[in-house]
PDB file of C-alpha atoms in Angstrom:
ATOM      1  CA  MET A  13      -0.050   0.034  -0.113  1.00  0.00           C
ATOM      2  CA  GLU A  14       1.332   3.793  -1.099  1.00  0.00           C
ATOM      3  CA  LYS A  15       1.856   6.096   1.826  1.00  0.00           C
ATOM      4  CA  ILE A  16       0.576   9.668   2.177  1.00  0.00           C
ATOM      5  CA  LYS A  17       2.905  12.202   1.048  1.00  0.00           C
ATOM      6  CA  SER A  18       3.095  15.559   2.037  1.00  0.00           C
ATOM      7  CA  THR A  19       5.004  18.214   0.159  1.00  0.00           C
ATOM      8  CA  THR A  20       6.506  21.832   0.511  1.00  0.00           C
ATOM      9  CA  VAL A  21       7.608  23.483   3.295  1.00  0.00           C
ATOM     10  CA  VAL A  22      10.292  26.573   3.453  1.00  0.00           C
ATOM     11  CA  ALA A  23      11.359  28.336   5.912  1.00  0.00           C
ATOM     12  CA  ILE A  24      12.848  32.118   5.802  1.00  0.00           C
ATOM     13  CA  ARG A  25      14.537  34.781   8.485  1.00  0.00           C
ATOM     14  CA  HIS A  26      14.891  37.914   7.059  1.00  0.00           C
ATOM     15  CA  ASN A  27      14.997  41.348   8.780  1.00  0.00           C
ATOM     16  CA  GLY A  28      14.715  39.879  11.920  1.00  0.00           C
ATOM     17  CA  GLN A  29      11.850  37.741  11.532  1.00  0.00           C
ATOM     18  CA  THR A  30      11.191  33.896  10.812  1.00  0.00           C
ATOM     19  CA  PHE A  31       8.197  32.616   9.032  1.00  0.00           C
ATOM     20  CA  ILE A  32       7.650  28.803   8.283  1.00  0.00           C
ATOM     21  CA  GLY A  33       5.285  27.626   5.906  1.00  0.00           C
ATOM     22  CA  ALA A  34       3.538  24.886   3.675  1.00  0.00           C
ATOM     23  CA  ASP A  35       1.255  24.143   1.198  1.00  0.00           C
ATOM     24  CA  GLY A  36      -1.620  21.914   2.281  1.00  0.00           C
ATOM     25  CA  GLN A  37      -2.010  19.075  -0.272  1.00  0.00           C
ATOM     26  CA  ALA A  38      -1.310  15.530   0.810  1.00  0.00           C
ATOM     27  CA  THR A  39      -1.050  12.860  -1.857  1.00  0.00           C
ATOM     28  CA  LEU A  40      -1.235   8.923  -2.002  1.00  0.00           C
ATOM     29  CA  GLY A  41      -0.063   8.049  -5.085  1.00  0.00           C
ATOM     30  CA  ASN A  42      -0.998   9.727  -8.182  1.00  0.00           C
ATOM     31  CA  THR A  43      -4.348  10.777  -6.630  1.00  0.00           C
ATOM     32  CA  ILE A  44      -4.701  14.168  -4.223  1.00  0.00           C
ATOM     33  CA  ALA A  45      -6.030  12.493  -0.444  1.00  0.00           C
ATOM     34  CA  LYS A  46      -6.549  15.812   1.513  1.00  0.00           C
ATOM     35  CA  SER A  47      -5.926  19.478   0.159  1.00  0.00           C
ATOM     36  CA  SER A  48      -6.133  21.188   3.760  1.00  0.00           C
ATOM     37  CA  VAL A  49      -2.981  19.111   5.849  1.00  0.00           C
ATOM     38  CA  LYS A  50      -1.299  21.075   8.410  1.00  0.00           C
ATOM     39  CA  LYS A  51       1.852  20.797   7.960  1.00  0.00           C
ATOM     40  CA  ILE A  52       3.478  23.321  10.702  1.00  0.00           C
ATOM     41  CA  ARG A  53       3.108  23.162  14.478  1.00  0.00           C
ATOM     42  CA  VAL A  54       3.846  25.851  17.203  1.00  0.00           C
ATOM     43  CA  LEU A  55       5.998  24.872  20.009  1.00  0.00           C
ATOM     44  CA  GLN A  56       6.694  26.826  23.174  1.00  0.00           C
ATOM     45  CA  GLU A  57       4.246  28.710  22.980  1.00  0.00           C
ATOM     46  CA  GLY A  58       5.310  30.100  19.248  1.00  0.00           C
ATOM     47  CA  LYS A  59       9.490  30.260  20.711  1.00  0.00           C
ATOM     48  CA  ILE A  60       9.719  27.406  18.169  1.00  0.00           C
ATOM     49  CA  VAL A  61       8.025  26.353  14.751  1.00  0.00           C
ATOM     50  CA  THR A  62       8.289  22.388  12.948  1.00  0.00           C
ATOM     51  CA  GLY A  63       7.292  22.145   9.597  1.00  0.00           C
ATOM     52  CA  PHE A  64       7.411  18.181   7.928  1.00  0.00           C
ATOM     53  CA  ALA A  65       7.117  16.671   4.751  1.00  0.00           C
ATOM     54  CA  GLY A  66       6.964  13.410   3.459  1.00  0.00           C
ATOM     55  CA  SER A  67       5.161  10.545   5.125  1.00  0.00           C
ATOM     56  CA  THR A  68       2.235  12.152   7.760  1.00  0.00           C
ATOM     57  CA  ALA A  69       2.039   9.375  10.180  1.00  0.00           C
ATOM     58  CA  ASP A  70       6.046   8.734   9.898  1.00  0.00           C
ATOM     59  CA  ALA A  71       6.224  13.250  10.716  1.00  0.00           C
ATOM     60  CA  PHE A  72       3.686  12.895  13.451  1.00  0.00           C
ATOM     61  CA  THR A  73       6.156  10.210  15.423  1.00  0.00           C
ATOM     62  CA  LEU A  74       9.422  12.406  14.608  1.00  0.00           C
ATOM     63  CA  LEU A  75       7.567  15.528  15.601  1.00  0.00           C
ATOM     64  CA  GLU A  76       6.780  14.112  19.099  1.00  0.00           C
ATOM     65  CA  LYS A  77      10.071  12.208  19.328  1.00  0.00           C
ATOM     66  CA  PHE A  78      11.151  16.431  18.948  1.00  0.00           C
ATOM     67  CA  GLU A  79       9.213  17.452  21.534  1.00  0.00           C
ATOM     68  CA  GLU A  80      10.490  15.104  23.880  1.00  0.00           C
ATOM     69  CA  LYS A  81      13.731  15.997  22.927  1.00  0.00           C
ATOM     70  CA  LEU A  82      13.296  19.130  23.618  1.00  0.00           C
ATOM     71  CA  GLY A  83      12.303  18.647  26.902  1.00  0.00           C
ATOM     72  CA  ALA A  84      14.971  16.776  27.924  1.00  0.00           C
ATOM     73  CA  PHE A  85      17.377  19.059  26.932  1.00  0.00           C
ATOM     74  CA  GLY A  86      16.296  22.730  28.695  1.00  0.00           C
ATOM     75  CA  ASN A  87      14.299  23.672  25.197  1.00  0.00           C
ATOM     76  CA  ASN A  88      17.628  23.816  23.665  1.00  0.00           C
ATOM     77  CA  MET A  89      16.464  23.401  19.852  1.00  0.00           C
ATOM     78  CA  LYS A  90      20.122  22.859  18.082  1.00  0.00           C
ATOM     79  CA  ARG A  91      20.739  20.084  20.884  1.00  0.00           C
ATOM     80  CA  ALA A  92      17.511  18.491  20.579  1.00  0.00           C
ATOM     81  CA  ALA A  93      17.489  18.433  16.987  1.00  0.00           C
ATOM     82  CA  VAL A  94      20.985  16.826  16.925  1.00  0.00           C
ATOM     83  CA  GLU A  95      19.984  14.335  19.759  1.00  0.00           C
ATOM     84  CA  LEU A  96      16.813  13.430  17.788  1.00  0.00           C
ATOM     85  CA  ALA A  97      18.967  12.909  14.453  1.00  0.00           C
ATOM     86  CA  LYS A  98      21.298  10.700  15.652  1.00  0.00           C
ATOM     87  CA  GLU A  99      18.313   8.410  17.404  1.00  0.00           C
ATOM     88  CA  TRP A 100      16.663   8.737  14.096  1.00  0.00           C
ATOM     89  CA  ARG A 101      19.336   7.074  12.627  1.00  0.00           C
ATOM     90  CA  THR A 102      20.762   4.491  15.040  1.00  0.00           C
ATOM     91  CA  ASP A 103      16.833   3.734  16.085  1.00  0.00           C
ATOM     92  CA  ARG A 104      15.647   0.148  14.006  1.00  0.00           C
ATOM     93  CA  MET A 105      11.845   1.306  14.271  1.00  0.00           C
ATOM     94  CA  LEU A 106      12.749   5.575  13.633  1.00  0.00           C
ATOM     95  CA  SER A 107      15.338   4.521  10.780  1.00  0.00           C
ATOM     96  CA  LYS A 108      12.552   3.173   8.873  1.00  0.00           C
ATOM     97  CA  LEU A 109      10.246   6.805   9.144  1.00  0.00           C
ATOM     98  CA  GLU A 110       9.861   8.728   5.810  1.00  0.00           C
ATOM     99  CA  ALA A 111       9.869  12.214   6.333  1.00  0.00           C
ATOM    100  CA  MET A 112      11.984  15.289   6.492  1.00  0.00           C
ATOM    101  CA  MET A 113      11.418  18.437   9.224  1.00  0.00           C
ATOM    102  CA  ILE A 114      12.284  21.940   9.459  1.00  0.00           C
ATOM    103  CA  VAL A 115      12.259  23.518  13.086  1.00  0.00           C
ATOM    104  CA  ALA A 116      13.582  27.192  13.765  1.00  0.00           C
ATOM    105  CA  ASP A 117      13.692  29.239  16.979  1.00  0.00           C
ATOM    106  CA  LYS A 118      14.244  32.989  17.039  1.00  0.00           C
ATOM    107  CA  ASP A 119      18.347  31.546  16.326  1.00  0.00           C
ATOM    108  CA  ASP A 120      18.262  29.424  14.006  1.00  0.00           C
ATOM    109  CA  ILE A 121      16.781  27.411  11.496  1.00  0.00           C
ATOM    110  CA  LEU A 122      17.702  23.555  10.740  1.00  0.00           C
ATOM    111  CA  ILE A 123      16.581  20.539   8.448  1.00  0.00           C
ATOM    112  CA  ILE A 124      16.286  17.532   9.874  1.00  0.00           C
ATOM    113  CA  SER A 125      16.845  14.547   8.064  1.00  0.00           C
ATOM    114  CA  GLY A 126      16.758  10.658   8.975  1.00  0.00           C
ATOM    115  CA  THR A 127      20.352  10.048   7.856  1.00  0.00           C
ATOM    116  CA  GLY A 128      21.170  11.966  10.978  1.00  0.00           C
ATOM    117  CA  ASP A 129      21.740  15.319   8.916  1.00  0.00           C
ATOM    118  CA  VAL A 130      21.553  18.533  10.785  1.00  0.00           C
ATOM    119  CA  ILE A 131      21.533  21.306   8.516  1.00  0.00           C
ATOM    120  CA  GLU A 132      21.756  25.270   8.741  1.00  0.00           C
ATOM    121  CA  PRO A 133      20.862  26.183   5.479  1.00  0.00           C
ATOM    122  CA  ASP A 134      22.690  28.791   3.398  1.00  0.00           C
ATOM    123  CA  LEU A 135      20.811  32.346   3.382  1.00  0.00           C
ATOM    124  CA  GLU A 136      18.635  31.712   6.053  1.00  0.00           C
ATOM    125  CA  ILE A 137      16.420  29.877   3.697  1.00  0.00           C
ATOM    126  CA  ALA A 138      14.896  26.399   4.649  1.00  0.00           C
ATOM    127  CA  THR A 139      13.047  24.097   1.978  1.00  0.00           C
ATOM    128  CA  ILE A 140      12.332  20.553   1.971  1.00  0.00           C
ATOM    129  CA  GLY A 141       9.590  18.863   0.199  1.00  0.00           C
ATOM    130  CA  SER A 142       9.116  17.708  -3.722  1.00  0.00           C
ATOM    131  CA  GLY A 143       8.399  21.092  -4.476  1.00  0.00           C
ATOM    132  CA  SER A 144      11.518  22.313  -2.081  1.00  0.00           C
ATOM    133  CA  MET A 145      13.505  23.458  -4.951  1.00  0.00           C
ATOM    134  CA  PHE A 146      11.172  25.560  -7.034  1.00  0.00           C
ATOM    135  CA  ALA A 147      10.501  27.137  -3.848  1.00  0.00           C
ATOM    136  CA  GLN A 148      13.553  28.147  -2.792  1.00  0.00           C
ATOM    137  CA  SER A 149      14.821  29.155  -6.236  1.00  0.00           C
ATOM    138  CA  ALA A 150      12.317  31.910  -5.449  1.00  0.00           C
ATOM    139  CA  ALA A 151      13.202  32.738  -2.032  1.00  0.00           C
ATOM    140  CA  ARG A 152      16.938  33.473  -3.196  1.00  0.00           C
ATOM    141  CA  ALA A 153      15.603  35.508  -5.921  1.00  0.00           C
ATOM    142  CA  MET A 154      13.252  37.634  -3.613  1.00  0.00           C
ATOM    143  CA  LYS A 155      16.095  37.910  -1.387  1.00  0.00           C
ATOM    144  CA  LYS A 156      18.558  38.692  -3.990  1.00  0.00           C
ATOM    145  CA  PHE A 157      16.155  40.732  -5.761  1.00  0.00           C
ATOM    146  CA  ALA A 158      13.182  42.262  -4.122  1.00  0.00           C
ATOM    147  CA  PRO A 159      14.794  42.619  -0.090  1.00  0.00           C
ATOM    148  CA  GLN A 160      11.717  45.081   0.814  1.00  0.00           C
ATOM    149  CA  LEU A 161       9.589  42.194   1.006  1.00  0.00           C
ATOM    150  CA  SER A 162       8.991  41.028   4.846  1.00  0.00           C
ATOM    151  CA  ALA A 163       9.591  37.267   5.476  1.00  0.00           C
ATOM    152  CA  GLU A 164       6.014  35.993   5.671  1.00  0.00           C
ATOM    153  CA  GLU A 165       5.659  37.216   2.480  1.00  0.00           C
ATOM    154  CA  MET A 166       8.823  35.773   1.099  1.00  0.00           C
ATOM    155  CA  VAL A 167       7.279  32.236   2.147  1.00  0.00           C
ATOM    156  CA  ARG A 168       3.905  32.607   0.831  1.00  0.00           C
ATOM    157  CA  GLU A 169       4.974  33.821  -2.723  1.00  0.00           C
ATOM    158  CA  SER A 170       7.741  30.818  -2.173  1.00  0.00           C
ATOM    159  CA  LEU A 171       4.974  28.448  -1.871  1.00  0.00           C
ATOM    160  CA  HIS A 172       2.781  29.932  -4.574  1.00  0.00           C
ATOM    161  CA  ILE A 173       5.211  30.021  -7.156  1.00  0.00           C
ATOM    162  CA  ALA A 174       6.196  26.371  -6.139  1.00  0.00           C
ATOM    163  CA  ALA A 175       2.607  25.352  -6.373  1.00  0.00           C
ATOM    164  CA  ASP A 176       1.859  26.808  -9.887  1.00  0.00           C
ATOM    165  CA  VAL A 177       5.095  24.861 -11.172  1.00  0.00           C
ATOM    166  CA  CYS A 178       4.910  21.370  -8.869  1.00  0.00           C
ATOM    167  CA  ILE A 179       1.738  18.758  -9.568  1.00  0.00           C
ATOM    168  CA  TYR A 180       2.390  17.695  -5.466  1.00  0.00           C
ATOM    169  CA  THR A 181       1.651  21.153  -3.576  1.00  0.00           C
ATOM    170  CA  ASN A 182      -1.445  23.069  -3.974  1.00  0.00           C
ATOM    171  CA  HIS A 183      -2.197  27.224  -2.885  1.00  0.00           C
ATOM    172  CA  ASN A 184      -4.142  26.010   0.785  1.00  0.00           C
ATOM    173  CA  LEU A 185      -1.334  27.806   2.672  1.00  0.00           C
ATOM    174  CA  VAL A 186      -0.553  27.978   6.470  1.00  0.00           C
ATOM    175  CA  ILE A 187       2.322  30.139   7.540  1.00  0.00           C
ATOM    176  CA  GLU A 188       3.098  30.886  11.115  1.00  0.00           C
ATOM    177  CA  GLN A 189       6.122  33.518  12.995  1.00  0.00           C
ATOM    178  CA  VAL A 190       8.628  32.367  15.206  1.00  0.00           C
ATOM    179  CA  ARG A 191       8.571  34.136  18.578  1.00  0.00           C
ATOM    180  CA  ASP A 192      10.645  35.866  20.940  1.00  0.00           C
TER     181      ASP A 192
END
């Protein structure tokens, strides 16, 4: 049986503000299973925001594990991300999970993968999912050529551009701001 897949997530820090957004499409094979999936989660009263792409059930499992790690390491997001990546890579059950996460707080944006990677992306732009390269290209162009835009506007437009060209991304967006 095919897994439900979720797609494009974008995080951008610009002019001191950080926003994460995602489209709402979940795809089962070549069929849209749902068009309004919420792939963004607000943690710690908005001080940490996460987004996920990949298998939805797997992503929820990882989100729960990430929250456990946050609790274990005093809400230190970077340490929790590293510890999650280590466990994800080495644990027999977790290593089979097919998802990726972006996590952000006031200081950092990180991409966490099941291969043990914790990546702090260039230009304070992180993207994951099937439409990620479209969204990343759009975000990079906006940061370079339209710096007057806010981080929220850049996230929104990057996702809309990805949705215009990626069949696994739609225009039903959820966008959240990281709070101080």
